[in-house]
Structures are given as C-alpha cells and as structure tokens.
Coordinates of C-alpha atoms in Angstrom, one line a residue:
M1 CA 0.4 -29.4 -25.6
L2 CA 1.3 -30.5 -29.1
V3 CA -1.4 -31.8 -31.6
L4 CA 0.5 -34.1 -34.0
Q5 CA -1.0 -35.6 -37.2
S6 CA 1.4 -37.9 -39.2
A7 CA 1.0 -37.8 -43.1
G8 CA -1.3 -40.7 -44.0
K9 CA 0.3 -41.2 -47.4
P10 CA 4.0 -40.1 -46.7
V11 CA 6.1 -39.2 -50.0
P12 CA 9.8 -38.2 -50.0
S13 CA 10.2 -34.8 -48.6
R14 CA 11.6 -31.9 -50.3
G15 CA 11.8 -30.4 -47.1
R16 CA 9.3 -27.5 -47.8
I17 CA 8.0 -26.1 -44.4
G18 CA 5.2 -23.7 -43.7
L19 CA 4.2 -21.9 -40.7
A20 CA 0.6 -20.7 -39.6
V21 CA 0.5 -18.3 -36.7
A22 CA -3.0 -17.8 -35.0
G23 CA -4.2 -14.8 -33.3
G24 CA -4.5 -14.0 -29.6
G25 CA -3.6 -10.5 -28.6
P26 CA -0.4 -9.2 -27.4
I27 CA 0.1 -11.9 -24.7
G28 CA -0.8 -14.5 -27.4
A29 CA 2.0 -13.2 -29.6
M30 CA 4.5 -13.5 -26.7
Y31 CA 3.3 -17.0 -26.3
E32 CA 4.2 -17.6 -30.1
L33 CA 7.4 -16.2 -29.9
G34 CA 8.4 -18.2 -26.9
A35 CA 7.3 -21.3 -28.7
L36 CA 9.0 -20.6 -31.9
R37 CA 12.2 -19.6 -30.0
A38 CA 12.0 -23.1 -28.6
L39 CA 11.7 -24.7 -31.9
E40 CA 14.6 -22.8 -33.3
E41 CA 16.7 -23.8 -30.3
A42 CA 15.6 -27.5 -30.1
I43 CA 15.6 -28.4 -33.8
E44 CA 18.5 -28.6 -35.7
G45 CA 18.1 -27.3 -39.3
F46 CA 15.0 -25.4 -38.5
D47 CA 15.5 -21.7 -39.5
P48 CA 11.9 -20.0 -39.0
T49 CA 13.2 -17.0 -41.3
R50 CA 13.6 -19.7 -44.5
L51 CA 10.5 -21.2 -44.6
E52 CA 8.6 -21.9 -47.7
V53 CA 5.3 -20.0 -46.9
Y54 CA 3.8 -18.1 -43.7
V55 CA 0.2 -17.3 -42.9
G56 CA -0.5 -14.8 -40.0
V57 CA -3.7 -13.9 -38.4
S58 CA -4.2 -11.0 -35.9
S59 CA -1.3 -10.6 -33.6
G60 CA 0.3 -13.7 -35.3
A61 CA 0.7 -11.7 -38.4
F62 CA 3.0 -9.6 -36.4
L63 CA 5.4 -12.4 -36.1
A64 CA 4.8 -14.1 -39.5
A65 CA 5.8 -10.8 -41.2
A66 CA 8.7 -10.3 -39.2
L67 CA 10.1 -13.7 -39.7
A68 CA 9.6 -13.6 -43.4
N69 CA 11.5 -10.4 -43.4
G70 CA 14.5 -12.1 -42.0
L71 CA 14.0 -11.0 -38.1
D72 CA 14.8 -14.4 -36.2
T73 CA 13.6 -15.1 -32.8
R74 CA 16.6 -13.7 -31.2
E75 CA 16.1 -10.2 -32.8
L76 CA 12.4 -10.5 -31.8
V77 CA 13.4 -11.2 -28.1
R78 CA 15.6 -8.2 -28.3
I79 CA 12.8 -6.1 -29.6
V80 CA 9.6 -6.7 -27.4
I81 CA 11.2 -8.6 -24.3
R82 CA 14.7 -7.0 -23.6
G83 CA 14.0 -3.8 -25.5
D84 CA 17.7 -3.3 -26.4
S85 CA 17.4 -4.0 -30.0
H86 CA 18.9 -1.4 -32.8
E87 CA 16.3 -2.4 -35.2
A88 CA 13.2 -1.2 -33.6
Q89 CA 12.1 0.7 -30.2
F90 CA 9.2 -1.2 -29.2
R91 CA 6.7 0.9 -27.0
P92 CA 3.6 -1.0 -25.7
Q93 CA 1.5 2.3 -25.1
I94 CA 1.2 2.5 -29.0
F95 CA -1.3 -0.3 -28.8
L96 CA -3.4 1.4 -26.1
Q97 CA -4.0 4.7 -27.5
P98 CA -7.5 5.8 -27.5
A99 CA -9.3 6.1 -30.8
F100 CA -10.3 9.9 -30.6
V101 CA -11.2 10.2 -34.2
E102 CA -13.8 7.4 -34.0
Y103 CA -14.8 8.8 -31.0
L104 CA -15.6 12.0 -32.5
R105 CA -16.9 10.8 -35.9
R106 CA -19.6 8.8 -33.7
A107 CA -20.3 11.8 -31.7
S108 CA -21.0 14.1 -34.9
N109 CA -23.8 11.4 -35.7
L110 CA -25.9 12.8 -32.5
P111 CA -27.8 15.4 -34.3
G112 CA -29.0 13.4 -37.1
V113 CA -30.0 10.5 -34.8
A114 CA -31.9 12.7 -32.7
W115 CA -33.6 14.5 -35.4
R116 CA -34.8 11.3 -37.0
W117 CA -36.1 9.9 -33.8
W118 CA -38.2 12.9 -32.8
R119 CA -39.4 13.2 -36.6
D120 CA -40.5 9.5 -36.5
L121 CA -42.0 9.9 -32.9
L122 CA -44.0 12.8 -33.9
T123 CA -45.7 10.8 -36.8
D124 CA -46.4 8.0 -34.5
A125 CA -49.1 9.1 -32.0
S126 CA -49.2 5.8 -29.9
G127 CA -45.6 6.7 -29.2
A128 CA -44.4 3.2 -30.0
R129 CA -41.0 4.4 -31.8
I130 CA -39.7 5.2 -28.3
G131 CA -38.6 1.4 -27.9
E132 CA -36.6 2.1 -30.9
L133 CA -34.3 4.5 -29.3
A134 CA -31.9 2.2 -27.7
G135 CA -31.4 0.6 -31.0
R136 CA -30.8 4.1 -32.8
L137 CA -28.3 5.1 -30.1
G138 CA -26.3 2.3 -31.2
E139 CA -25.0 4.4 -34.2
L140 CA -23.2 6.4 -31.6
I141 CA -21.2 3.9 -30.1
P142 CA -17.6 3.8 -31.2
T143 CA -16.5 0.7 -33.3
G144 CA -13.4 0.4 -31.3
I145 CA -11.8 1.6 -28.0
F146 CA -8.2 2.0 -29.3
N147 CA -6.4 3.7 -32.3
N148 CA -4.5 1.3 -34.6
A149 CA -3.0 3.8 -36.9
A150 CA 0.1 4.0 -34.5
I151 CA 0.5 0.2 -34.9
E152 CA 0.5 0.7 -38.6
A153 CA 3.1 3.2 -38.3
F154 CA 5.6 1.3 -36.0
L155 CA 5.3 -1.7 -38.2
R156 CA 6.0 0.3 -41.6
D157 CA 8.8 1.9 -39.9
V158 CA 10.3 -1.7 -38.9
L159 CA 9.5 -3.2 -42.1
T160 CA 11.3 -0.7 -44.2
R161 CA 14.4 -0.6 -42.4
N162 CA 17.7 -2.4 -43.2
G163 CA 16.8 -3.8 -46.5
R164 CA 13.5 -5.2 -45.3
S165 CA 10.4 -4.9 -47.4
N166 CA 6.9 -3.9 -46.7
D167 CA 5.8 -4.9 -50.2
F168 CA 4.4 -8.5 -50.5
R169 CA 5.6 -8.5 -54.0
T170 CA 9.4 -7.9 -53.0
L171 CA 9.6 -9.9 -50.0
G172 CA 11.2 -12.8 -51.5
R173 CA 8.9 -15.3 -49.7
R174 CA 5.3 -16.1 -49.6
L175 CA 3.3 -14.3 -46.9
Y176 CA -0.1 -14.2 -46.4
V177 CA -2.1 -12.0 -43.9
I178 CA -5.6 -12.8 -43.3
A179 CA -8.5 -10.3 -42.6
V180 CA -12.3 -10.2 -42.9
D181 CA -14.4 -8.0 -44.7
I182 CA -17.1 -7.1 -42.0
D183 CA -19.7 -6.1 -44.8
S184 CA -19.6 -9.6 -46.5
G185 CA -17.9 -11.8 -44.0
E186 CA -15.4 -12.7 -46.8
A187 CA -11.8 -13.9 -45.7
V188 CA -9.2 -11.9 -47.8
R189 CA -5.7 -13.2 -48.3
F190 CA -3.4 -10.1 -48.3
G191 CA -0.4 -11.2 -50.4
A192 CA -2.3 -13.2 -52.9
E193 CA -2.8 -11.9 -56.3
G194 CA -5.0 -9.2 -56.5
W195 CA -4.1 -8.0 -52.8
D196 CA -0.2 -8.0 -53.1
D197 CA -0.2 -4.5 -53.7
V198 CA -1.6 -3.5 -50.2
P199 CA 1.3 -2.6 -48.0
I200 CA 2.3 -5.5 -45.2
S201 CA 1.9 -3.1 -42.3
R202 CA -1.7 -2.2 -43.5
A203 CA -2.7 -5.7 -43.9
I204 CA -1.6 -6.4 -40.4
Q205 CA -3.3 -3.5 -39.2
A206 CA -6.5 -4.9 -40.6
S207 CA -6.0 -8.4 -39.7
A208 CA -5.7 -7.4 -36.0
A209 CA -8.5 -5.0 -35.6
L210 CA -10.4 -7.0 -33.1
P211 CA -14.0 -5.8 -33.2
G212 CA -14.6 -3.6 -30.2
L213 CA -11.0 -2.7 -29.5
Y214 CA -9.9 -1.5 -32.7
P215 CA -12.0 0.0 -35.5
P216 CA -12.4 -1.7 -38.9
V217 CA -9.7 -0.8 -41.4
E218 CA -10.5 0.6 -44.6
I219 CA -8.8 -0.5 -47.7
R220 CA -10.1 0.0 -51.1
G221 CA -13.5 0.9 -49.9
R222 CA -13.9 -2.2 -48.0
H223 CA -13.9 -2.4 -44.2
F224 CA -11.7 -5.1 -42.6
V225 CA -11.7 -6.7 -39.1
D226 CA -9.9 -9.5 -37.2
G227 CA -8.9 -12.4 -39.5
A228 CA -9.8 -15.0 -36.7
L229 CA -13.6 -14.5 -37.1
R230 CA -13.6 -17.0 -40.1
R231 CA -10.9 -19.4 -39.1
T232 CA -8.4 -19.6 -36.1
M233 CA -5.1 -20.2 -37.9
H234 CA -6.0 -20.4 -41.7
A235 CA -3.6 -23.3 -42.1
S236 CA -5.0 -24.5 -45.4
V237 CA -3.4 -21.2 -46.9
V238 CA -0.1 -23.0 -46.1
L239 CA -1.2 -26.6 -46.9
D240 CA -2.5 -25.3 -50.4
H241 CA 1.5 -24.5 -51.1
G242 CA 2.1 -28.4 -51.0
V243 CA 4.4 -28.1 -48.1
D244 CA 5.8 -31.4 -46.6
L245 CA 5.6 -30.1 -42.9
L246 CA 3.1 -27.8 -41.5
L247 CA 3.8 -26.0 -38.0
G248 CA 1.0 -24.1 -36.4
I249 CA 0.8 -22.2 -33.3
N250 CA -2.4 -21.3 -31.5
P251 CA -1.9 -19.5 -28.3
L252 CA -5.9 -19.6 -27.3
V253 CA -7.2 -22.8 -25.7
P254 CA -9.9 -23.6 -23.2
F255 CA -8.9 -23.9 -19.5
N256 CA -9.4 -27.3 -17.7
A257 CA -10.2 -26.2 -14.3
T258 CA -10.9 -29.2 -13.0
R259 CA -7.4 -30.7 -13.8
A260 CA -5.6 -27.8 -12.8
A261 CA -7.0 -27.8 -9.3
D262 CA -6.2 -31.4 -9.1
Q263 CA -2.7 -30.9 -10.1
R264 CA -1.4 -27.5 -8.9
G265 CA -4.2 -25.2 -8.5
A266 CA -5.5 -22.5 -10.8
P267 CA -4.2 -19.0 -10.4
G268 CA -6.8 -16.5 -10.7
L269 CA -9.4 -19.1 -9.6
H270 CA -9.1 -19.0 -5.8
G271 CA -10.6 -22.7 -5.3
G272 CA -14.1 -21.9 -7.0
T273 CA -15.2 -22.6 -10.7
L274 CA -14.9 -20.8 -13.7
S275 CA -18.5 -19.3 -13.4
D276 CA -17.6 -18.1 -10.0
A277 CA -14.8 -15.9 -11.4
G278 CA -17.3 -13.7 -13.4
L279 CA -18.6 -12.8 -17.1
P280 CA -15.1 -12.0 -18.4
V281 CA -13.7 -15.5 -17.4
V282 CA -17.1 -17.2 -18.7
L283 CA -16.6 -15.4 -22.1
S284 CA -13.0 -16.0 -22.2
Q285 CA -13.5 -19.7 -21.8
T286 CA -16.5 -19.5 -24.5
F287 CA -14.5 -17.7 -27.2
R288 CA -11.4 -20.0 -26.7
T289 CA -13.6 -23.3 -26.8
L290 CA -15.1 -22.1 -29.9
L291 CA -11.5 -21.2 -31.4
Q292 CA -10.0 -24.4 -30.4
S293 CA -12.7 -26.8 -31.7
R294 CA -13.0 -25.0 -35.1
M295 CA -9.3 -25.6 -35.4
R296 CA -9.4 -29.2 -34.6
V297 CA -12.4 -29.8 -37.0
G298 CA -10.2 -28.2 -39.8
L299 CA -7.1 -30.0 -38.8
A300 CA -8.9 -33.3 -39.0
K301 CA -10.2 -32.3 -42.6
Y302 CA -6.8 -31.3 -43.6
A303 CA -5.7 -34.9 -42.8
Q304 CA -7.8 -36.0 -45.4
Q305 CA -7.2 -33.4 -48.0
Y306 CA -3.4 -33.1 -47.5
P307 CA -2.4 -36.8 -46.7
A308 CA 1.3 -36.3 -47.5
T309 CA 1.7 -33.4 -44.9
D310 CA 2.8 -33.9 -41.6
Q311 CA 1.1 -31.3 -39.2
L312 CA 2.5 -30.1 -36.0
V313 CA 0.5 -27.6 -33.7
F314 CA 1.5 -26.2 -30.5
E315 CA -0.6 -24.9 -27.9
P316 CA -0.8 -24.0 -24.2
D317 CA -1.5 -26.9 -22.0
E318 CA -5.2 -27.1 -20.9
D319 CA -4.2 -26.6 -17.4
D320 CA -1.7 -23.5 -17.8
G321 CA -3.4 -20.8 -15.7
E322 CA -0.7 -18.5 -16.7
M323 CA -1.9 -18.3 -20.2
F324 CA -5.6 -18.4 -19.2
F325 CA -5.9 -15.7 -16.5
T326 CA -3.1 -13.3 -17.8
N327 CA -4.8 -10.3 -19.2
V328 CA -4.3 -10.4 -23.0
F329 CA -3.0 -6.7 -22.8
S330 CA -0.8 -6.9 -19.8
Y331 CA 2.3 -5.9 -21.5
A332 CA 4.1 -6.3 -18.1
S333 CA 3.6 -10.2 -18.4
R334 CA 5.3 -10.4 -21.5
E335 CA 8.6 -11.9 -20.5
R336 CA 6.9 -14.3 -18.0
V337 CA 4.6 -15.5 -20.6
C338 CA 7.3 -15.8 -23.2
E339 CA 9.6 -17.9 -20.9
N340 CA 6.6 -19.9 -19.9
A341 CA 5.9 -20.8 -23.6
F342 CA 9.6 -21.4 -24.2
R343 CA 9.8 -24.1 -21.5
S344 CA 6.1 -25.7 -22.3
T345 CA 7.2 -26.1 -25.7
L346 CA 10.5 -27.6 -24.9
A347 CA 8.6 -30.1 -22.6
D348 CA 6.2 -30.9 -25.5
L349 CA 9.0 -31.8 -27.7
G350 CA 10.8 -34.0 -24.9
R351 CA 7.4 -35.7 -24.1
R352 CA 6.8 -36.7 -27.9
R353 CA 10.5 -37.5 -28.9
D354 CA 9.7 -40.9 -29.8
V355 CA 7.3 -40.0 -32.5
L356 CA 8.8 -36.8 -33.5
A357 CA 12.4 -37.9 -34.2
P358 CA 11.5 -39.8 -37.0
M359 CA 9.0 -37.7 -38.3
L360 CA 11.4 -34.3 -38.3
E361 CA 14.3 -36.7 -40.0
R362 CA 12.1 -37.2 -42.8
H363 CA 12.2 -33.4 -43.4
G364 CA 16.0 -33.2 -42.8
L365 CA 15.5 -31.8 -39.3
R366 CA 16.8 -33.4 -35.8
L367 CA 15.9 -33.0 -32.4
R368 CA 18.8 -31.4 -30.0
T369 CA 18.2 -33.5 -26.9
G370 CA 20.8 -31.2 -24.9
V371 CA 18.4 -28.3 -25.2
I372 CA 15.3 -30.3 -24.6
D373 CA 16.5 -32.1 -21.7
D374 CA 18.4 -28.8 -20.0
P375 CA 16.2 -27.7 -17.0
G376 CA 17.9 -24.3 -16.8
R377 CA 17.3 -23.3 -20.4
S378 CA 15.7 -19.9 -20.9
V379 CA 14.4 -18.0 -23.7
A380 CA 17.1 -15.2 -23.6
Q381 CA 19.9 -17.8 -23.2
G382 CA 22.7 -17.2 -26.2
I383 CA 21.0 -14.3 -27.5
G384 CA 23.8 -12.1 -26.8
P385 CA 24.1 -7.9 -27.3
A386 CA 22.1 -6.5 -30.1
P387 CA 24.5 -6.1 -32.9
R388 CA 24.9 -2.7 -34.7
R389 CA 24.2 -2.4 -38.4
T390 CA 24.2 0.3 -41.0
E391 CA 21.7 0.1 -43.7
T392 CA 24.6 -1.1 -46.2
T393 CA 25.9 -3.8 -43.9
A394 CA 22.4 -5.0 -43.1
R395 CA 21.5 -5.1 -46.8
L396 CA 24.9 -6.9 -47.7
E397 CA 24.2 -9.4 -44.8
R398 CA 20.7 -10.2 -46.0
A399 CA 22.3 -10.7 -49.4
L400 CA 24.8 -13.0 -48.4
D401 CA 22.3 -15.0 -46.4
E402 CA 20.2 -15.5 -49.3
L403 CA 23.0 -16.7 -51.3
E404 CA 24.1 -19.1 -48.9
A405 CA 20.4 -20.4 -48.7
R406 CA 20.2 -20.9 -52.6
V407 CA 23.6 -22.5 -52.6
R408 CA 22.4 -25.1 -49.7
R409 CA 19.0 -25.7 -51.8

C-alpha cells in the first residue's frame, strides 16, 4: 500500500532524497529490504546508498546504517537472505541469545526484596502489606528476555570492514538512529550534535531494545529503549534537512480481516475473527493500529509544515496476512517475506504510475515499466555471485564511487 502526498507548493527540485525506515522486528526489516530492493530495481536514477539523509528506528536502523555505509540492496540480500556474502556472516541465533547477565542481576535482588518486605510486614500488625508483595516481586523480573550485546558486536564487525565506518562523524552521509530514554521519555537522535560520538552499532543496539524482549542499553549513564515508543518513523528528522522527496517504509499496519476474508482468505485466521485467534493476535492488531494511526497523523501535519516536499510511504496491504500472521522472529520466513514485499511494492508502483511518474521525473527519477510489469521478477534476480574484495580494493572502490557521485553532482 502506497501513501502518497504530493508537495502542496512544489519548487524546482535539487534531487535531495531522504529515507525514513521504521521498526518492526526482524521480519519487518525483511519487508523493508524487499521494498527497498524493488525501489532500486524499478526506479531509474534511485540509488539507496547515495541519499541526502537517513533515519532508522529499531530494526529499520540496521538497514539505514548499512545503506549509508554503501551496502546496497544486492549485498544486503546476499547477507541476510542467501547467506553467501563475503562482507558478513549473518547468524539469526545472535538475536535470540538469552540475557543471562540480566537474569542473574535480577535474581541478586531477591535477598534485599525479601528483607524489606519482612521488615515492613513486622511493623504493620494488620498485615496490610501482604498485598504489596506482588508489586515488590516486579523488581525480580528481567527487563529483557534476550541479550542484545551480540547484536552490537555483529554490527560493529560489519561496520568496520572494507572502508565502512562505525562513526557518525566520518560516515560521509547524514545518518540518525533514534532511541528513547526510558527514564524521561525523551527521543534522542544519535548522529546529531552532542550524540554523534556514540558508535553507530551501539546506537542501533539502543534503538532496537524493544522493552520486554531486550534490556535497556546504558549510554552515558542513561538507559535507552526502542525509538518507536515516541514515533513510528521519525520522518520529521529527514524533513528538517530540506529534502525534496521523502521515502518512508513502515512494515507494521493493522490487518483488515474482513477484506482478506472477502478476497482470498486470511492465513492464520481459519475463518474466524481476530478476537477468536487469541490475545497475541489482539495485542498485535492493537499495537499496529496505534503505530499506523500515529504515523498518518504525523504525515498529515508534515504536508502543512513541509509543503515543498513530496512524500511516499510504502506499507504492506491491509489484507496482507503474510505480514500480519508471520512471527516477527521467524527467521525461517525471511526469504518469503522479503519476496512478498518486493512483489507488493512493484504492484504499488504499477497501480499509481500515472501519479508517480510525473512526481518522480521532477526529482530526476524515472519508472522502469519493464521491471514493474514483469510478473516473474524476483528479489534475487540479477544479483549474481558475491564478489571477493580485499580491504584495499574495497576502500579504492568506495573512493571511486564517491568521486563519481561528486562529478555527477
């Protein structure tokens, strides 16, 4: 589904494009990769590694940082889908390692909690404090199930190879990673002045620390969690840079079970309603509805605040049961979800081509109708084998690419 808002007061475009990538867990990232791959294939002149500014939230920060570092969608497909890249060895299990340190830290609080409760109980003859035991036991519950330290180590390794940078200040492109301070509720832009000395890998670890799944990440004595707690895409960060075209990708949308049942059936629903599917499905629908409604309100405001900017936001179709019912941590489904996103994004471009074509041409871009109308097109088509590079050749290649881009500009 494509959300399109044309500039209310169009001005001559300078070709400045910004990308905002929302969160959505590992499967959300696979959807975003498929959508980005489709955009790169179907839009002539669009290079997702050479944009003006990038902002990533939660799992979207992984993709934003990779693209800003010159890892194109071909290489990302090799890394996370095919597993034959020489740039990185992706192992899904690193995202699911138990947070043993957090478990032990919480368990060590037990003697203190028990002592304070008994002390307070003995001083209260009525025994009224017995009811407070449940609340006190909350201090013993871990803040996260999985350990995200291995994720940071993996990212640090990828971002320090072959001329890439794990430092916002030496990256060469504007990159922002958003996380939320759990103690104040403040959204922090890592990569902005005052926060640009934090390693990119550490910032992504903080941005992707979804409460309940991963423990908060401590940086400078403050504790950060998932950036989606405040906003879905934080697209205003991109718009503040005066871009001419905003591209956004949001993988989490509410599911229209009625429409799905009317058209082709809803996988995972088995003919019933969402409430029949149980609490996890109801909570997922609630969470997705809140995120999308918040994003739509933001986009409507941006149309007024940034009238010279065209806005394109790509989302799954509302009847896409593949995205809704696939477990967000189902790494075995990553190729299927990525392919599904690739095809649905091409379909979106095809359906809206009459409006999109003149809009994109204003920014020096053009739709490739041969790609859009090819029913057999796949996400891995044309990728080819993974090239082997040494550190020296990779740095030289990146330098030549930068020089070419400067000459073109």
